[in-house]
Coordinates of C-alpha atoms and ligand atoms in Angstrom, one line a residue:
M28 CA 120.0 96.3 82.2
E29 CA 117.4 95.5 79.5
P30 CA 115.3 98.5 78.4
K31 CA 111.9 98.4 80.1
T32 CA 109.2 98.3 77.5
K33 CA 106.3 97.2 79.7
R34 CA 104.5 99.4 82.2
H35 CA 104.8 97.8 85.6
L36 CA 101.6 98.0 87.7
A37 CA 100.5 97.7 91.3
I38 CA 96.8 97.2 91.5
L39 CA 95.3 98.0 94.9
G40 CA 92.0 96.4 95.3
S41 CA 92.5 93.8 92.6
T42 CA 89.5 91.6 93.5
G43 CA 86.9 94.4 93.3
S44 CA 85.0 95.6 90.3
I45 CA 87.7 98.0 89.0
G46 CA 90.5 95.7 89.9
T47 CA 89.1 92.7 88.0
Q48 CA 88.3 94.8 85.0
A49 CA 91.8 96.2 85.1
L50 CA 93.2 92.7 85.0
E51 CA 91.0 91.9 82.0
V52 CA 92.6 94.9 80.2
V53 CA 96.1 93.8 81.2
K54 CA 95.3 90.3 79.9
S55 CA 94.3 91.7 76.5
H56 CA 97.6 93.6 76.3
P57 CA 100.3 91.3 77.7
E58 CA 102.9 93.1 75.7
K59 CA 102.2 96.4 77.5
F60 CA 101.9 95.5 81.1
E61 CA 103.6 93.6 83.9
I62 CA 101.9 93.1 87.3
E63 CA 104.1 93.8 90.2
V64 CA 101.6 93.9 93.1
L65 CA 98.1 92.8 93.8
T66 CA 96.2 93.6 97.0
A67 CA 92.8 92.6 98.4
Q68 CA 90.9 93.3 101.5
N69 CA 89.0 90.0 102.1
N70 CA 88.7 88.0 98.9
A71 CA 91.5 85.6 99.5
D72 CA 90.3 83.0 97.0
L73 CA 90.3 85.4 94.1
L74 CA 93.5 87.0 95.1
I75 CA 95.2 83.6 95.1
A76 CA 93.8 82.8 91.6
Q77 CA 94.9 86.2 90.3
A78 CA 98.4 85.7 91.8
I79 CA 98.8 82.3 90.1
E80 CA 97.6 83.8 86.8
F81 CA 99.5 87.1 86.7
Q82 CA 102.6 86.1 88.7
P83 CA 103.2 89.4 90.6
N84 CA 106.3 90.0 92.6
C85 CA 104.1 90.2 95.7
V86 CA 100.5 90.2 97.0
V87 CA 99.0 91.7 100.1
I88 CA 95.9 90.4 101.8
A89 CA 94.8 93.2 104.1
N90 CA 92.7 91.1 106.4
E91 CA 95.3 89.5 108.7
T92 CA 93.1 86.4 109.6
L93 CA 93.4 85.3 105.9
Y94 CA 97.2 85.5 105.7
E95 CA 98.0 81.8 106.4
K96 CA 95.5 80.8 103.8
V97 CA 97.0 82.9 101.1
K98 CA 100.6 82.1 102.2
L99 CA 99.9 78.4 102.0
A100 CA 98.1 78.5 98.7
L101 CA 101.1 80.4 97.1
A102 CA 103.8 78.4 98.9
N103 CA 105.0 76.9 95.6
Q104 CA 105.0 80.2 93.7
P105 CA 107.8 82.7 93.5
I106 CA 105.4 85.3 95.0
K107 CA 105.9 87.1 98.3
V108 CA 102.8 87.3 100.6
Y109 CA 102.2 90.1 103.0
T110 CA 99.3 91.1 105.2
G111 CA 97.8 94.2 106.9
N112 CA 97.0 97.7 105.8
A113 CA 100.4 98.9 106.6
A114 CA 101.9 96.4 104.2
I115 CA 99.9 98.0 101.3
A116 CA 101.4 101.4 102.1
D117 CA 104.9 99.7 102.0
V118 CA 104.7 97.7 98.8
V119 CA 103.5 100.6 96.7
Q120 CA 107.0 102.1 97.1
M121 CA 108.8 99.1 95.4
T122 CA 111.3 100.3 92.9
D123 CA 110.0 98.3 90.0
I124 CA 106.5 99.8 90.0
D125 CA 105.8 102.5 87.5
M126 CA 102.1 103.1 88.2
V127 CA 99.7 102.4 91.0
L128 CA 96.1 101.8 90.3
T129 CA 94.2 102.7 93.5
A130 CA 90.9 100.7 93.3
M131 CA 90.2 100.0 96.9
V132 CA 87.0 101.3 98.6
G133 CA 86.7 104.5 100.6
Y134 CA 89.1 106.1 103.1
S135 CA 91.5 103.1 103.1
G136 CA 93.0 104.4 99.8
L137 CA 94.4 107.5 101.4
L138 CA 97.6 106.3 103.0
P139 CA 98.8 104.0 100.2
T140 CA 98.2 106.8 97.7
I141 CA 100.3 109.2 99.7
K142 CA 103.1 106.7 100.0
A143 CA 103.0 105.9 96.3
I144 CA 103.1 109.6 95.4
E145 CA 106.0 110.1 97.8
A146 CA 107.8 107.3 96.0
G147 CA 107.3 109.0 92.7
K148 CA 104.8 106.6 91.2
T149 CA 102.2 107.7 88.7
I150 CA 98.7 107.2 90.1
A151 CA 95.7 105.9 88.2
L152 CA 93.1 107.0 90.6
A153 CA 89.9 105.0 90.9
N154 CA 89.5 105.6 94.6
K155 CA 87.8 109.0 94.5
E156 CA 87.4 109.1 98.3
T157 CA 91.2 109.9 98.6
L158 CA 90.7 113.2 96.8
V159 CA 87.4 113.9 98.6
V160 CA 89.0 113.4 102.0
A161 CA 92.4 115.1 101.4
G162 CA 92.3 116.6 97.9
E163 CA 94.4 119.7 98.9
L164 CA 97.1 117.6 100.5
I165 CA 97.2 115.0 97.7
T166 CA 97.3 117.4 94.8
K167 CA 100.0 119.6 96.6
L168 CA 102.1 116.5 97.1
A169 CA 101.7 115.3 93.6
Y170 CA 102.7 118.8 92.3
E171 CA 105.8 118.8 94.5
K172 CA 106.8 115.3 93.4
G173 CA 105.9 116.1 89.7
I174 CA 103.8 113.1 89.3
N175 CA 100.5 112.7 87.4
I176 CA 97.2 111.6 88.9
L177 CA 95.3 110.0 86.0
P178 CA 91.6 109.7 86.6
V179 CA 89.8 106.3 86.2
D180 CA 86.4 107.6 87.2
S181 CA 84.5 107.7 83.9
E182 CA 83.4 111.3 84.2
H183 CA 86.8 112.6 85.1
S184 CA 88.4 110.4 82.4
A185 CA 86.0 112.1 80.0
I186 CA 87.1 115.5 81.1
F187 CA 90.7 114.6 81.0
Q188 CA 90.3 113.2 77.5
C189 CA 88.7 116.5 76.4
L190 CA 91.6 118.4 77.9
V191 CA 94.4 116.6 76.1
G192 CA 96.0 119.2 73.9
E193 CA 94.2 122.0 75.8
F194 CA 96.2 122.1 79.0
H195 CA 97.0 125.8 78.6
N196 CA 93.5 126.8 77.6
P197 CA 91.4 128.0 80.6
I198 CA 88.3 126.1 81.4
E199 CA 85.1 128.1 81.8
K200 CA 83.2 125.2 83.4
I201 CA 82.8 121.5 83.3
I202 CA 79.6 119.5 83.3
L203 CA 79.6 116.1 85.0
T204 CA 76.9 113.8 83.7
A205 CA 74.9 111.6 86.2
S206 CA 72.7 108.7 85.2
G207 CA 70.4 109.5 88.1
G208 CA 70.6 105.9 89.3
P209 CA 67.7 103.5 89.9
F210 CA 65.5 106.0 91.7
R211 CA 65.6 108.8 89.2
G212 CA 62.2 110.6 89.0
K213 CA 61.1 109.2 92.4
K214 CA 60.1 111.6 95.2
R215 CA 60.7 111.3 98.9
D216 CA 57.5 109.5 99.8
E217 CA 58.2 106.9 97.1
L218 CA 61.7 106.3 98.6
L219 CA 60.6 105.8 102.2
H220 CA 60.7 102.0 102.0
V221 CA 63.0 101.2 99.1
T222 CA 65.1 98.2 99.7
K223 CA 68.8 97.4 99.4
A224 CA 68.2 95.2 96.4
Q225 CA 66.4 98.0 94.6
A226 CA 69.2 100.4 95.4
L227 CA 71.8 98.0 94.2
K228 CA 70.2 97.7 90.8
H229 CA 72.0 100.3 88.7
P230 CA 70.5 100.9 85.3
N231 CA 73.7 101.4 83.3
W232 CA 76.9 100.7 85.2
E233 CA 78.3 97.5 86.7
M234 CA 80.1 98.6 89.9
G235 CA 80.8 97.6 93.5
A236 CA 78.1 97.8 96.2
K237 CA 79.4 101.0 97.9
I238 CA 79.5 103.1 94.7
T239 CA 76.2 101.7 93.5
I240 CA 74.4 102.9 96.7
D241 CA 76.2 106.2 96.3
S242 CA 74.9 106.4 92.8
A243 CA 71.3 105.8 93.9
S244 CA 71.6 108.6 96.6
L245 CA 73.5 111.0 94.3
M246 CA 76.3 111.0 96.8
N247 CA 78.5 109.5 94.1
K248 CA 78.0 112.6 92.0
G249 CA 78.7 114.8 95.0
L250 CA 81.9 113.0 95.7
E251 CA 82.8 113.4 92.0
V252 CA 82.2 117.2 92.1
I253 CA 84.8 117.3 94.9
E254 CA 87.1 115.0 93.0
A255 CA 86.8 117.2 89.9
K256 CA 87.7 120.3 91.9
W257 CA 91.0 118.8 92.9
L258 CA 91.9 117.0 89.7
F259 CA 91.3 120.1 87.5
A260 CA 91.9 122.9 89.9
L261 CA 88.3 124.4 89.6
K262 CA 86.1 126.6 91.8
P263 CA 82.8 125.1 93.0
E264 CA 80.8 127.4 90.7
Q265 CA 82.7 126.0 87.7
I266 CA 81.4 122.5 88.2
E267 CA 77.9 121.6 87.1
V268 CA 75.9 118.4 87.2
I269 CA 73.3 117.3 84.6
V270 CA 71.3 114.1 84.7
H271 CA 71.8 112.1 81.5
P272 CA 70.0 108.8 82.0
Q273 CA 71.5 107.0 79.0
S274 CA 75.1 107.4 80.3
I275 CA 76.6 107.9 76.8
V276 CA 78.0 111.4 77.2
H277 CA 80.5 110.8 80.0
S278 CA 81.1 114.5 80.8
L279 CA 81.8 117.8 79.1
V280 CA 84.2 120.7 79.2
Q281 CA 83.3 124.3 78.2
F282 CA 86.2 126.6 77.3
K283 CA 86.5 130.4 77.5
D284 CA 85.3 130.8 73.9
G285 CA 82.0 128.9 74.7
S286 CA 83.0 125.9 72.8
M287 CA 82.2 122.5 74.4
K288 CA 83.9 119.2 74.1
A289 CA 82.3 115.9 75.3
Q290 CA 83.6 112.4 75.4
M291 CA 81.2 109.7 74.5
G292 CA 80.9 105.9 74.4
L293 CA 78.9 103.0 75.8
P294 CA 79.1 102.8 79.6
D295 CA 81.9 100.3 80.2
M296 CA 84.5 101.0 83.0
K297 CA 87.1 99.1 81.0
L298 CA 87.5 102.1 78.7
P299 CA 88.5 104.7 81.3
I300 CA 90.6 102.1 83.1
Q301 CA 92.5 101.3 79.9
Y302 CA 92.9 105.0 79.0
A303 CA 94.5 105.7 82.4
I304 CA 96.8 102.7 82.5
G305 CA 97.8 103.1 78.9
F306 CA 98.1 106.9 78.9
P307 CA 99.2 108.7 76.8
N308 CA 98.5 106.0 74.3
R309 CA 95.1 104.7 73.2
L310 CA 95.3 100.9 73.2
T311 CA 93.2 98.8 70.9
S312 CA 90.0 97.2 72.2
D313 CA 87.2 95.0 71.1
F314 CA 84.7 96.6 73.5
E315 CA 81.2 97.0 72.0
R316 CA 81.0 100.2 69.8
F317 CA 78.3 102.9 70.2
N318 CA 75.7 103.1 67.5
F319 CA 73.6 106.3 67.3
L320 CA 70.7 104.3 65.9
N321 CA 70.4 102.4 69.1
Y322 CA 70.2 105.7 71.0
P323 CA 68.0 108.1 68.9
H324 CA 67.3 110.1 72.0
L325 CA 70.0 111.3 74.4
T326 CA 68.2 113.3 77.1
F327 CA 69.3 115.7 79.9
E328 CA 67.5 117.0 82.9
K329 CA 68.2 118.9 86.1
P330 CA 69.2 116.8 89.2
D331 CA 66.5 116.6 91.9
T332 CA 68.4 117.9 94.9
E333 CA 65.3 118.2 97.0
T334 CA 64.8 114.5 97.0
F335 CA 68.5 113.6 96.8
R336 CA 70.1 115.9 99.4
N337 CA 73.6 114.5 99.1
L338 CA 74.6 116.5 96.0
D339 CA 74.0 119.8 97.8
L340 CA 75.8 118.5 100.9
A341 CA 78.9 117.9 98.7
Y342 CA 78.8 121.5 97.3
E343 CA 78.4 122.7 100.9
A344 CA 81.4 120.7 102.0
L345 CA 83.4 122.0 99.0
K346 CA 82.6 125.6 99.7
A347 CA 83.4 125.2 103.4
G348 CA 86.8 123.7 102.6
G349 CA 89.0 122.4 105.4
N350 CA 88.0 119.0 106.7
K351 CA 84.3 119.3 105.8
A352 CA 84.5 116.9 102.8
C353 CA 86.5 114.4 105.0
I354 CA 83.6 114.5 107.5
L355 CA 81.0 114.0 104.8
N356 CA 82.9 111.1 103.4
A357 CA 83.3 109.3 106.7
A358 CA 79.7 109.8 107.6
N359 CA 78.6 108.5 104.2
E360 CA 80.8 105.4 104.5
I361 CA 79.2 104.6 107.9
A362 CA 75.7 105.4 106.6
V363 CA 76.0 103.3 103.5
D364 CA 77.4 100.4 105.5
A365 CA 74.4 100.7 107.9
F366 CA 72.0 100.8 105.0
L367 CA 73.6 97.7 103.4
K368 CA 73.2 95.9 106.8
D369 CA 69.5 97.0 107.0
K370 CA 70.1 99.2 110.0
I371 CA 68.8 102.4 108.5
K372 CA 66.5 103.3 105.6
F373 CA 67.6 104.8 102.3
L374 CA 66.6 108.4 103.0
D375 CA 68.4 108.2 106.4
I376 CA 71.8 108.1 104.5
A377 CA 71.6 111.8 103.6
K378 CA 70.1 112.7 107.0
I379 CA 73.1 111.1 108.8
N380 CA 75.5 112.7 106.5
E381 CA 74.0 116.2 107.1
K382 CA 73.8 115.8 110.9
T383 CA 77.4 114.5 111.1
M384 CA 78.6 117.4 109.0
N385 CA 77.0 119.8 111.4
A386 CA 78.1 117.9 114.6
C387 CA 81.9 117.4 114.0
S388 CA 84.6 119.9 114.7
F389 CA 85.8 122.0 111.8
V390 CA 89.5 122.4 111.0
S391 CA 90.2 125.0 108.3
K392 CA 93.8 124.0 107.5
P393 CA 94.0 120.3 108.1
K394 CA 97.3 118.3 108.0
L395 CA 97.4 114.5 107.5
E396 CA 96.9 113.9 111.2
D397 CA 93.9 116.2 111.3
Y398 CA 92.3 114.3 108.4
Q399 CA 93.0 111.0 110.3
N400 CA 91.4 112.4 113.5
T401 CA 88.5 113.9 111.6
D402 CA 87.8 110.5 109.9
K403 CA 87.8 108.8 113.3
E404 CA 85.6 111.4 115.0
A405 CA 83.1 111.6 112.1
R406 CA 82.7 107.8 112.0
K407 CA 82.0 107.7 115.7
V408 CA 79.4 110.6 115.4
A409 CA 77.8 109.0 112.4
E410 CA 77.6 105.6 114.2
E411 CA 75.8 107.3 117.1
F412 CA 73.2 108.8 114.6
V413 CA 72.8 105.3 113.1
N414 CA 72.1 103.8 116.5
K415 CA 69.6 106.5 117.3
T416 CA 67.8 106.1 113.9
Ligands
LIG1 MG1 81.9 108.1 88.0

């Protein structure tokens, strides 16, 4: 057998914001990467184009009604075509895959991530909801299997980069930076009638719709607090959030001696993606470089948790443990979806999250099945609150 010099990747959610940027990174380093698997939920046209360009071993289109279309378009290609969510959980276990980049949206990332870890694949984790929903189960499984979960989320990538070479030095605390999103500085009365278009206009980062709304509501930072707890084995009180509107300092670690390390750069998701899929090596890039003279003022301020309730809800969920964060995540997925469909107002998102957290049954030591049941129950409860709004 020839020695394997390239890293073989499966990209789950290849047509989304992270997926397409990951493929750009792969394209700039053809000598480093080989694509084994691409998967998409609904975007059949882009999946077909990506498959023809990158020639993976197989593709999965999750939406079964689009299977024939993809199958037909790739009929003359040596590429296998599968459909359905179960197929995604199957293909990640293929022998040739070294690393799975999980870039799908929301709860749907959970099962494929578990299957990939069970099959011994390194995870490049862009789907933070997986750790929010079932962080304890996932990290335990990864530990047992001896596999790495490499963060793609820019803040967690920053912390991870600060920790390289420091793995035996205890962390005093970490500080996650938040841009504050498009509504930073606004109070509740100013947010009563903000529109979907306004919420989707993020000042610094180019991202998918769900995470952009989460950024506007500070839920994204809340989810990231929970994600950080599991990735870096921290207590809630060791995780702080500071608003940093320029998004240049991507996060910081403070060690036991009081020394702090930060990772900086222009806000470009391709950098953390490239760091994760290239780890432990830093690959070259022609991304625009940061220039201090363009940013003479880097500023920091306290998050406004009275206006943006979601951040406190995340801490509450983290402290409660069990299935609380799973409930919060499901409620938020429903609420954001309802907001994007103009069924509820912006401030209703946090209200629905809070009410759902209080209404659902608490399980202190959940297993996979409990998480699955919790997710179902919380979605149903949140839907009811949406309909009553
Ligand atoms: Mg982030």
